[in-house]
Amino acid sequence: MTGPAAGAPAPAELGALAADLAREAGDLAKRRRTEGVSLAATKSTLADIVTEADREVEQLIRDRLRQERPADGFLGEESGAERGQSGLTWVVDPIDGTVNYAYGIPAYSVSIAVVEGEPEPERWQGVAAAVCAPGLGELFTGARGEGAWHDGIRLAVTTETPAGALLGTGFGYDPATHDGDLAMVRRVMPIARDLRRMGSAAIDLAYVAAGRLDGFFERGLNPWDFAAGAILVQEAGGAVSRLELDAQRPMVVAGGPSVHGRLREIISGDDSRM
Ligand code: IPD
Ligand code: CA
């Protein structure tokens, strides 16, 4: 992990920019949704889709960042990576929850993080984040040392789960991975009061930050799926980590400190307390 980028703006300032970009990008995504969705391509599998809007929204964010922060790097789901010179990288998922978007389910989001250090999740340090869910009319923001926020209210993860934890998860697009994901669900259910699979990992993590979920776990997420949400959870007093049980598909685990710890124990097989 490297130290703060020399001459970098304060996290709060970067957070305000992330929020503005996420709001503007969210408005565009929502507008395009009302005009009708056109599929642009499939990616890793037939179920893994990209719409014209995903590409257009990412381009908007990338263009704005080129104007506002020309020396920063960029890592986006649709247009790839470009190293910068400032030590900061913007990690962007233009529409997280693309399948919801395509089906007209409003749980999709624009996810924007700015991170410091090498542009790899294990080596970067989160600086600021915004997750905007325009179909739900919600914006979650956070900046290092400044907390995580929604509608002027400071967010805090849950700490008590007397009736069991309300957990979120997600499944990969490749049908060959579904059995393994379902087996993991079976393993964690003893500590759950119930399970939600909403279809946008960025929203799931924002909900953990907001105390709407007690915890979250998912295998095989890409960095842009969780970069912003992880910052929100950490700023809300929670913990986020990755377990490399399968090097190809690391497991992201998030929650309040105790649920995060229990999930890690169960998922890594050290579940003697179950
Ligand atoms: C997907 C969503 C979904 C998760 C998938 C992700 P996308 O992102 O975050 O909740 O279960 O693993 O790929 O493809 O809609 O940007
Ligand atoms: Ca995504």
mmCIF file with all atom_site columns, C-alpha atoms in Angstrom, residues 25-38 49 51-54 56-57 95 97-108 134-135:
data_model
loop_
_atom_site.group_PDB
_atom_site.id
_atom_site.type_symbol
_atom_site.label_atom_id
_atom_site.label_alt_id
_atom_site.label_comp_id
_atom_site.label_asym_id
_atom_site.label_entity_id
_atom_site.label_seq_id
_atom_site.pdbx_PDB_ins_code
_atom_site.Cartn_x
_atom_site.Cartn_y
_atom_site.Cartn_z
_atom_site.occupancy
_atom_site.B_iso_or_equiv
_atom_site.pdbx_formal_charge
_atom_site.auth_seq_id
_atom_site.auth_comp_id
_atom_site.auth_asym_id
_atom_site.auth_atom_id
_atom_site.pdbx_PDB_model_num
ATOM 1  C CA . ALA A 1 25  ? -24.463 9.381  -14.870 1.00 0.00 ? 25  ALA A CA 1
ATOM 2  C CA . GLY A 1 26  ? -27.467 8.007  -12.963 1.00 0.00 ? 26  GLY A CA 1
ATOM 3  C CA . ASP A 1 27  ? -29.760 10.543 -14.633 1.00 0.00 ? 27  ASP A CA 1
ATOM 4  C CA . LEU A 1 28  ? -28.472 9.465  -18.046 1.00 0.00 ? 28  LEU A CA 1
ATOM 5  C CA . ALA A 1 29  ? -28.928 5.764  -17.265 1.00 0.00 ? 29  ALA A CA 1
ATOM 6  C CA . LYS A 1 30  ? -32.469 6.357  -16.054 1.00 0.00 ? 30  LYS A CA 1
ATOM 7  C CA . ARG A 1 31  ? -33.340 8.471  -19.102 1.00 0.00 ? 31  ARG A CA 1
ATOM 8  C CA . ARG A 1 32  ? -32.021 5.808  -21.453 1.00 0.00 ? 32  ARG A CA 1
ATOM 9  C CA . ARG A 1 33  ? -33.998 3.187  -19.546 1.00 0.00 ? 33  ARG A CA 1
ATOM 10 C CA . THR A 1 34  ? -37.266 5.065  -20.125 1.00 0.00 ? 34  THR A CA 1
ATOM 11 C CA . GLU A 1 35  ? -36.413 5.343  -23.823 1.00 0.00 ? 35  GLU A CA 1
ATOM 12 C CA . GLY A 1 36  ? -35.943 1.545  -24.038 1.00 0.00 ? 36  GLY A CA 1
ATOM 13 C CA . VAL A 1 37  ? -32.946 -0.704 -23.571 1.00 0.00 ? 37  VAL A CA 1
ATOM 14 C CA . SER A 1 38  ? -30.894 -2.003 -26.460 1.00 0.00 ? 38  SER A CA 1
ATOM 15 C CA . ILE A 1 49  ? -24.946 -8.679 -21.054 1.00 0.00 ? 49  ILE A CA 1
ATOM 16 C CA . THR A 1 51  ? -26.382 -2.538 -23.050 1.00 0.00 ? 51  THR A CA 1
ATOM 17 C CA . GLU A 1 52  ? -25.729 0.542  -25.150 1.00 0.00 ? 52  GLU A CA 1
ATOM 18 C CA . ALA A 1 53  ? -26.437 2.535  -21.982 1.00 0.00 ? 53  ALA A CA 1
ATOM 19 C CA . ASP A 1 54  ? -23.614 0.823  -20.036 1.00 0.00 ? 54  ASP A CA 1
ATOM 20 C CA . GLU A 1 56  ? -22.613 5.509  -23.004 1.00 0.00 ? 56  GLU A CA 1
ATOM 21 C CA . VAL A 1 57  ? -22.725 6.065  -19.231 1.00 0.00 ? 57  VAL A CA 1
ATOM 22 C CA . ILE A 1 95  ? -24.447 0.218  -14.504 1.00 0.00 ? 95  ILE A CA 1
ATOM 23 C CA . GLY A 1 97  ? -27.090 -4.650 -12.018 1.00 0.00 ? 97  GLY A CA 1
ATOM 24 C CA . THR A 1 98  ? -27.315 -4.642 -15.795 1.00 0.00 ? 98  THR A CA 1
ATOM 25 C CA . VAL A 1 99  ? -29.692 -7.609 -15.819 1.00 0.00 ? 99  VAL A CA 1
ATOM 26 C CA . ASN A 1 100 ? -32.085 -5.711 -13.512 1.00 0.00 ? 100 ASN A CA 1
ATOM 27 C CA . TYR A 1 101 ? -31.705 -2.714 -15.821 1.00 0.00 ? 101 TYR A CA 1
ATOM 28 C CA . ALA A 1 102 ? -32.538 -4.785 -18.885 1.00 0.00 ? 102 ALA A CA 1
ATOM 29 C CA . TYR A 1 103 ? -35.584 -6.336 -17.195 1.00 0.00 ? 103 TYR A CA 1
ATOM 30 C CA . GLY A 1 104 ? -36.903 -3.026 -15.833 1.00 0.00 ? 104 GLY A CA 1
ATOM 31 C CA . ILE A 1 105 ? -36.168 -3.792 -12.167 1.00 0.00 ? 105 ILE A CA 1
ATOM 32 C CA . PRO A 1 106 ? -35.107 -0.492 -10.555 1.00 0.00 ? 106 PRO A CA 1
ATOM 33 C CA . ALA A 1 107 ? -32.276 -1.987 -8.431  1.00 0.00 ? 107 ALA A CA 1
ATOM 34 C CA . TYR A 1 108 ? -29.371 -0.902 -10.610 1.00 0.00 ? 108 TYR A CA 1
ATOM 35 C CA . PRO A 1 134 ? -31.477 6.412  -9.911  1.00 0.00 ? 134 PRO A CA 1
ATOM 36 C CA . GLY A 1 135 ? -34.359 3.959  -10.276 1.00 0.00 ? 135 GLY A CA 1
#
